[in-house]
Short mmCIF file of C-alpha atoms in Angstrom, two decimals:
data_model
loop_
_atom_site.label_atom_id
_atom_site.label_comp_id
_atom_site.label_asym_id
_atom_site.label_seq_id
_atom_site.Cartn_x
_atom_site.Cartn_y
_atom_site.Cartn_z
CA MET A 18 49.88 1.56 -6.55
CA ARG A 19 47.25 3.12 -4.45
CA SER A 20 48.43 5.93 -2.10
CA ARG A 21 47.99 5.53 1.55
CA ALA A 22 45.34 8.32 1.62
CA ASP A 23 43.29 6.25 -0.93
CA SER A 24 43.61 3.05 1.00
CA ASP A 25 42.82 4.66 4.29
CA ARG A 26 39.66 6.16 3.08
CA ASP A 27 36.43 4.48 3.53
CA PRO A 28 35.80 3.49 -0.10
CA VAL A 29 32.14 3.29 0.04
CA ARG A 30 31.63 6.47 1.88
CA ALA A 31 34.03 8.24 -0.42
CA GLU A 32 32.51 7.05 -3.64
CA SER A 33 28.94 6.97 -2.68
CA PRO A 34 26.62 9.47 -4.53
CA SER A 35 24.41 9.56 -1.39
CA HIS A 36 26.85 11.88 0.45
CA GLY A 37 25.76 14.89 -1.44
CA VAL A 38 22.84 16.45 -3.07
CA ARG A 39 24.56 17.82 -6.12
CA PRO A 40 23.57 21.43 -7.00
CA ASP A 41 23.30 20.36 -10.62
CA GLY A 42 20.64 17.85 -9.80
CA GLY A 43 22.99 14.85 -10.33
CA PRO A 44 22.06 11.36 -9.35
CA ASP A 45 21.29 12.22 -5.83
CA GLY A 46 19.77 15.48 -6.21
CA GLY A 47 17.29 14.02 -8.88
CA ARG A 48 15.78 11.81 -6.21
CA ALA A 49 15.43 14.83 -3.83
CA ALA A 50 13.85 16.91 -6.61
CA GLU A 51 11.19 14.33 -7.31
CA ARG A 52 9.53 15.19 -4.06
CA PRO A 53 6.53 17.31 -4.44
CA GLY A 54 7.77 20.31 -2.58
CA GLU A 55 10.13 21.54 0.02
CA GLY A 56 9.51 19.52 3.13
CA ALA A 57 6.29 17.85 1.98
CA PHE A 58 6.16 14.22 2.55
CA ALA A 59 4.14 12.32 0.02
CA LEU A 60 3.02 8.91 1.30
CA GLY A 61 0.12 6.81 0.12
CA GLU A 62 -1.36 9.53 -2.04
CA ARG A 63 -1.43 11.99 0.89
CA SER A 64 0.81 14.69 1.87
CA TRP A 65 2.21 14.93 5.33
CA GLY A 66 4.03 17.74 7.22
CA SER A 67 6.05 15.48 9.43
CA ARG A 68 8.55 12.74 8.36
CA LEU A 69 8.58 11.24 11.92
CA ILE A 70 6.17 8.40 12.48
CA LEU A 71 5.80 7.43 16.13
CA GLY A 72 4.81 3.98 17.49
CA THR A 73 2.76 4.03 20.53
CA GLY A 74 4.09 0.79 22.09
CA GLY A 75 6.00 0.66 25.34
CA PHE A 76 4.88 4.03 26.96
CA ARG A 77 4.60 3.86 30.83
CA SER A 78 1.38 5.58 30.76
CA LEU A 79 -1.19 7.27 28.44
CA ASP A 80 -0.15 10.55 29.79
CA ALA A 81 3.47 9.91 28.84
CA LEU A 82 2.25 8.67 25.48
CA GLU A 83 0.30 12.02 24.88
CA ARG A 84 3.09 14.29 25.98
CA ALA A 85 5.45 12.49 23.70
CA LEU A 86 3.07 12.52 20.70
CA LEU A 87 2.69 16.37 21.10
CA ALA A 88 6.50 16.84 21.37
CA SER A 89 7.28 14.62 18.41
CA GLY A 90 5.04 16.64 15.91
CA ALA A 91 4.22 13.30 14.39
CA GLU A 92 1.05 12.98 12.36
CA ILE A 93 1.09 9.28 11.76
CA VAL A 94 1.15 7.10 14.86
CA THR A 95 1.01 3.25 14.90
CA VAL A 96 -1.47 1.16 16.93
CA ALA A 97 -1.94 -2.60 17.31
CA LEU A 98 -5.00 -4.81 17.65
CA ARG A 99 -5.38 -7.24 20.57
CA ARG A 100 -8.18 -9.08 22.28
CA VAL A 101 -10.29 -6.86 24.35
CA ASP A 102 -9.23 -6.79 27.93
CA PRO A 103 -11.96 -5.21 30.13
CA THR A 104 -9.73 -4.62 32.95
CA THR A 105 -7.77 -1.80 31.12
CA SER A 106 -9.09 1.79 31.25
CA GLY A 107 -8.43 4.49 28.74
CA SER A 108 -7.02 3.74 25.39
CA ALA A 109 -4.31 4.91 23.11
CA LEU A 110 -6.79 5.42 20.26
CA GLU A 111 -8.87 7.95 22.50
CA VAL A 112 -5.61 10.00 22.86
CA ILE A 113 -4.76 9.66 19.12
CA ASP A 114 -8.22 10.85 18.08
CA ARG A 115 -8.29 13.64 20.59
CA LEU A 116 -4.98 15.01 19.15
CA GLY A 117 -6.34 14.58 15.59
CA LEU A 118 -3.57 12.25 14.50
CA PHE A 119 -3.86 9.32 11.95
CA ALA A 120 -3.85 5.91 13.59
CA LEU A 121 -1.77 3.40 11.33
CA PRO A 122 -2.73 -0.11 12.41
CA ASN A 123 -0.04 -2.67 12.35
CA THR A 124 -0.03 -6.48 12.04
CA ALA A 125 2.49 -6.85 14.98
CA GLY A 126 2.97 -10.40 16.24
CA CYS A 127 1.83 -12.25 13.07
CA TYR A 128 4.20 -15.01 11.85
CA THR A 129 2.24 -15.97 8.59
CA ALA A 130 0.75 -14.28 5.69
CA ARG A 131 -2.53 -15.64 6.54
CA ASP A 132 -2.66 -14.22 10.07
CA ALA A 133 -1.25 -10.78 8.85
CA VAL A 134 -3.93 -10.55 6.08
CA ARG A 135 -6.56 -11.46 8.62
CA THR A 136 -5.28 -8.90 11.13
CA ALA A 137 -5.37 -6.28 8.29
CA HIS A 138 -9.01 -7.14 7.60
CA LEU A 139 -9.82 -6.65 11.33
CA ALA A 140 -7.85 -3.33 11.33
CA ARG A 141 -9.61 -2.08 8.36
CA GLU A 142 -12.90 -2.66 10.12
CA ALA A 143 -11.80 -1.25 13.59
CA PHE A 144 -10.00 1.95 12.22
CA GLU A 145 -11.91 2.50 8.94
CA THR A 146 -8.66 2.71 6.97
CA ASP A 147 -7.17 0.60 4.25
CA TRP A 148 -3.80 1.69 5.45
CA ILE A 149 -1.67 -1.11 7.13
CA LYS A 150 1.75 -1.26 8.63
CA LEU A 151 2.59 -4.78 7.45
CA GLU A 152 4.81 -6.89 9.88
CA VAL A 153 5.25 -10.65 9.39
CA ILE A 154 8.07 -11.79 11.62
CA GLY A 155 10.15 -14.95 11.50
CA ASP A 156 10.98 -15.49 15.17
CA ASP A 157 10.58 -13.89 18.46
CA ARG A 158 14.35 -13.67 19.15
CA THR A 159 15.23 -11.43 16.23
CA LEU A 160 11.75 -10.18 15.30
CA PHE A 161 13.35 -10.19 11.77
CA PRO A 162 10.83 -10.24 8.90
CA ASP A 163 9.92 -13.49 7.25
CA ALA A 164 10.63 -12.52 3.56
CA VAL A 165 8.46 -15.24 1.93
CA GLU A 166 5.41 -14.66 4.06
CA LEU A 167 6.00 -10.93 3.88
CA ILE A 168 5.77 -10.92 0.12
CA GLU A 169 2.81 -13.10 0.02
CA ALA A 170 0.91 -10.97 2.50
CA ALA A 171 1.84 -7.78 0.71
CA GLU A 172 0.71 -9.03 -2.72
CA THR A 173 -2.63 -10.21 -1.27
CA LEU A 174 -3.19 -6.97 0.57
CA VAL A 175 -2.25 -4.68 -2.34
CA ASP A 176 -4.66 -6.76 -4.58
CA GLU A 177 -7.43 -6.16 -2.00
CA GLY A 178 -6.80 -2.37 -2.23
CA PHE A 179 -4.68 -1.80 0.94
CA THR A 180 -2.15 0.90 1.24
CA VAL A 181 0.67 -1.36 2.42
CA LEU A 182 3.62 -0.12 4.40
CA PRO A 183 5.84 -3.14 4.94
CA TYR A 184 8.42 -3.50 7.68
CA THR A 185 11.31 -5.18 5.87
CA ASN A 186 14.94 -6.22 6.20
CA ASP A 187 17.78 -4.10 5.01
CA ASP A 188 17.78 -6.20 1.85
CA PRO A 189 17.82 -4.17 -1.39
CA ILE A 190 16.38 -7.16 -3.36
CA LEU A 191 13.48 -7.77 -0.94
CA ALA A 192 12.73 -3.98 -0.86
CA ARG A 193 12.40 -4.03 -4.67
CA ARG A 194 10.19 -7.09 -4.61
CA LEU A 195 7.91 -5.20 -2.14
CA GLU A 196 7.95 -2.13 -4.40
CA ASP A 197 7.09 -4.36 -7.44
CA ALA A 198 4.21 -5.95 -5.46
CA GLY A 199 2.63 -2.47 -5.27
CA CYS A 200 3.60 -1.43 -1.66
CA ALA A 201 3.33 2.30 -0.94
CA ALA A 202 6.71 2.47 0.71
CA VAL A 203 9.44 0.25 1.96
CA MET A 204 10.28 0.31 5.60
CA PRO A 205 13.76 -1.31 6.13
CA LEU A 206 15.06 -1.87 9.71
CA GLY A 207 18.26 -0.22 10.85
CA SER A 208 18.80 -2.94 13.53
CA PRO A 209 16.48 -5.31 15.48
CA ILE A 210 13.14 -3.94 16.81
CA GLY A 211 13.70 -2.25 20.17
CA SER A 212 17.55 -2.91 20.11
CA GLY A 213 18.56 0.69 19.87
CA MET A 214 21.51 -0.46 17.84
CA GLY A 215 20.97 2.13 15.17
CA ILE A 216 21.68 1.60 11.55
CA ARG A 217 23.81 -1.44 11.29
CA ASN A 218 24.18 -1.57 7.60
CA ARG A 219 24.24 1.78 6.12
CA TYR A 220 25.51 0.68 2.83
CA ASN A 221 22.42 -1.55 2.16
CA LEU A 222 20.24 1.26 3.25
CA GLN A 223 21.94 3.45 0.70
CA ILE A 224 21.32 1.00 -2.11
CA ILE A 225 17.64 0.77 -1.05
CA VAL A 226 17.37 4.44 -1.05
CA GLU A 227 19.11 4.75 -4.47
CA ARG A 228 16.89 2.30 -6.22
CA SER A 229 13.52 2.88 -4.67
CA ALA A 230 10.86 4.78 -6.44
CA VAL A 231 8.57 4.61 -3.44
CA PRO A 232 9.40 6.43 -0.11
CA VAL A 233 11.85 4.71 2.15
CA ILE A 234 11.11 4.83 5.80
CA LEU A 235 13.63 3.63 8.28
CA ASP A 236 11.69 1.45 10.68
CA ALA A 237 13.25 -0.15 13.83
CA GLY A 238 16.52 -0.03 15.60
CA ILE A 239 16.79 3.78 16.32
CA GLY A 240 18.40 4.40 19.60
CA THR A 241 19.16 8.03 19.81
CA ALA A 242 18.71 11.29 17.76
CA SER A 243 21.97 10.85 15.71
CA ASP A 244 20.56 7.56 14.37
CA ALA A 245 17.47 9.32 13.13
CA SER A 246 19.43 12.07 11.54
CA LEU A 247 21.66 9.44 9.86
CA ALA A 248 18.69 7.80 8.33
CA MET A 249 17.56 10.95 6.80
CA GLU A 250 21.13 12.03 5.71
CA LEU A 251 21.34 8.67 3.88
CA GLY A 252 18.24 9.64 1.95
CA CYS A 253 15.40 7.99 3.82
CA ASP A 254 12.08 9.93 3.34
CA GLY A 255 11.03 9.29 6.83
CA VAL A 256 11.70 7.53 10.22
CA LEU A 257 9.50 5.38 12.21
CA LEU A 258 10.45 4.76 15.77
CA SER A 259 8.98 3.68 19.14
CA SER A 260 11.14 2.22 21.90
CA SER A 261 13.78 4.93 21.74
CA VAL A 262 11.18 7.44 22.77
CA ALA A 263 8.85 5.28 24.85
CA ARG A 264 11.56 3.84 27.00
CA ALA A 265 13.73 6.99 27.31
CA LYS A 266 14.11 8.47 30.81
CA ASP A 267 12.18 11.51 29.58
CA PRO A 268 10.04 10.23 26.50
CA ALA A 269 8.63 13.75 25.76
CA GLY A 270 12.21 15.07 25.77
CA MET A 271 13.39 12.33 23.46
CA ALA A 272 10.40 12.90 21.24
CA ALA A 273 11.40 16.52 20.77
CA ALA A 274 14.89 15.54 20.15
CA MET A 275 13.78 13.02 17.38
CA ARG A 276 11.66 15.59 15.84
CA GLN A 277 14.65 17.99 15.45
CA ALA A 278 16.98 15.09 14.39
CA VAL A 279 14.63 14.16 11.56
CA GLU A 280 14.37 17.66 10.36
CA ALA A 281 18.12 18.32 10.69
CA GLY A 282 19.01 15.12 8.83
CA TYR A 283 16.45 15.95 6.08
CA ALA A 284 17.72 19.42 5.79
CA ALA A 285 21.25 18.43 5.66
CA ARG A 286 20.53 15.88 2.97
CA ARG A 287 18.88 18.52 0.83
CA ALA A 288 21.65 21.17 1.55
CA GLY A 289 24.25 18.70 0.27
CA ARG A 290 27.06 17.59 2.49
CA ILE A 291 30.82 17.98 1.52
CA SER A 292 32.58 14.82 0.59
CA PRO A 293 34.71 13.34 3.25
CA ARG A 294 38.46 13.44 2.85
CA LEU A 295 41.26 12.09 4.93
CA HIS A 296 43.42 15.09 5.16
CA ALA A 297 42.79 18.62 6.11
CA ARG A 298 41.71 21.45 3.59
CA ALA A 299 42.38 24.86 4.93
CA SER A 300 39.19 27.02 5.27
CA THR A 301 41.33 30.10 5.67
CA PRO A 302 43.32 31.17 2.75
CA ASP A 303 47.22 31.28 2.97
CA GLU A 304 47.22 34.25 0.72
CA GLY A 305 47.96 37.73 2.64
CA LEU A 306 49.46 35.75 5.57
CA PRO A 307 51.93 38.07 7.41
CA GLN A 308 55.54 37.12 7.36
CA PHE A 309 57.58 37.50 10.60
CA ASP A 310 61.07 36.36 9.59
CA MET B 26 -25.46 -21.35 23.56
CA ILE B 27 -21.72 -21.89 24.19
CA VAL B 28 -19.09 -20.05 22.10
CA GLU B 29 -15.50 -19.60 22.40
CA LEU B 30 -15.09 -15.86 23.05
CA ASN B 31 -11.55 -14.38 23.01
CA GLY B 32 -10.14 -17.89 23.68
CA LYS B 33 -12.49 -18.48 26.71
CA ARG B 34 -15.66 -20.55 26.97
CA ALA B 35 -18.63 -18.26 27.21
CA LYS B 36 -22.38 -18.68 27.66
CA LEU B 37 -24.58 -16.44 25.52
CA PRO B 38 -28.39 -16.52 25.14
CA GLU B 39 -29.93 -18.53 22.42
CA ARG B 40 -30.21 -16.49 19.14
CA ALA B 41 -27.32 -14.14 20.43
CA THR B 42 -25.78 -11.94 17.85
CA VAL B 43 -22.18 -10.64 17.36
CA ALA B 44 -23.28 -7.35 19.03
CA ASP B 45 -24.21 -9.44 22.13
CA ALA B 46 -20.72 -10.94 22.23
CA VAL B 47 -19.07 -7.36 21.83
CA ARG B 48 -21.15 -6.35 24.85
CA GLU B 49 -20.22 -9.67 26.69
CA VAL B 50 -16.49 -8.73 26.54
CA GLY B 51 -17.21 -5.39 27.94
CA VAL B 52 -16.90 -2.90 25.20
CA ALA B 53 -19.48 -0.32 23.79
CA VAL B 54 -20.74 -1.60 20.50
CA GLU B 55 -20.66 2.13 19.29
CA GLY B 56 -16.95 2.44 20.12
CA ARG B 57 -14.39 3.14 17.50
CA GLY B 58 -11.41 0.79 17.06
CA VAL B 59 -13.17 -2.51 17.77
CA ALA B 60 -13.49 -5.33 15.27
CA VAL B 61 -14.79 -8.90 15.25
CA ALA B 62 -14.03 -12.06 13.58
CA VAL B 63 -16.21 -15.11 13.77
CA ASP B 64 -14.52 -18.39 12.83
CA GLY B 65 -11.75 -16.29 11.23
CA GLU B 66 -14.04 -14.14 9.10
CA VAL B 67 -14.44 -10.41 9.88
CA ILE B 68 -18.04 -9.40 10.44
CA ARG B 69 -18.50 -5.85 9.31
CA ARG B 70 -19.79 -3.49 12.09
CA LEU B 71 -23.06 -2.89 10.15
CA ASP B 72 -23.86 -6.55 10.34
CA TRP B 73 -22.99 -7.09 14.16
CA GLY B 74 -26.78 -6.56 15.24
CA ARG B 75 -28.09 -9.05 12.69
CA THR B 76 -25.45 -11.77 12.51
CA ARG B 77 -26.53 -14.63 14.76
CA LEU B 78 -23.94 -16.78 16.38
CA GLU B 79 -24.06 -20.47 16.44
CA ASN B 80 -23.20 -22.93 19.08
CA ALA B 81 -19.33 -23.58 19.33
CA GLN B 82 -18.27 -20.78 17.06
CA SER B 83 -15.07 -18.94 17.86
CA VAL B 84 -15.45 -15.24 18.30
CA GLU B 85 -12.59 -12.87 18.39
CA VAL B 86 -13.23 -9.36 19.56
CA VAL B 87 -10.20 -7.04 19.33
CA HIS B 88 -9.50 -3.42 19.90
CA ALA B 89 -6.65 -0.90 19.59
CA VAL B 90 -3.78 -1.19 21.91
CA GLN B 91 -0.51 0.63 22.02
CA GLY B 92 1.96 -0.91 19.65
CA GLY B 93 5.03 0.00 17.43
#
């Protein structure tokens, strides 16, 4: 019969190898050790200094965007394509270019593989890059990916030479299919876009991380700094977030917090956390304890 | 000629090019972050000045906006 302590313990949490980078380079340490160097982030055959990717949507002003970008330390920032509106002044791209950041175009708003591929073609022309954050959504209430259309678009774009970074569900099988299709990363959601609900299925995320040979970037659902830390602690290679910063009371302040959270989570992952246990384990030795009776 | 420019009916001179359509929507032809599709096909920037439009074609001129 199982002891009470065993049954009370969160079984997945207790048994998961993802809760510690073993000093002997065990199953978990092995993946961390594959990385090209301490802190370096290899993505799409390039090396990046920051593991935080910032979306530019939802900021109240370009000034707020600029201050948040600076505070975040992000090097990759996402942009979208829309019909030219001559009434708008200034552009996010001017800010991004001035700061010397990499503008990663997305296919936000596309519901079909056909539209996503066309948008990627437009983006390649507009930004002179073959990198694309691929989003193919199923409906506007959940903004969840449409798996069938997503795979089709990913295969087409990889064949055409794009570096494809797909926003995907927290589904390990779909993530593997995207990796097999040749995507440069997989970007599972933590919870719905803009929901701020954090990581709703950490166990699926752990399975994705455990099995993925390409970088895993947590994309969507981050609400606050601890969510970003958790993503990194679970073994993600990076975090992509937007609303949690853009819609914060103080976007630049939250951007700075996210930067620290991603760094802290990554450092903790590499340092190797202790295994959780139900009962206490004294950190002070009993030996030499004075006796008073 | 009449084309559909970003979803609206627009009158352009006869023999207008893609570059003319770009100017018509109010962006600088040399500006970065702009792309054009005519009847769903992307026209490369190099070809804007020499690609003539035809009556009733659908022209989409897009540019970078803030987005996640």
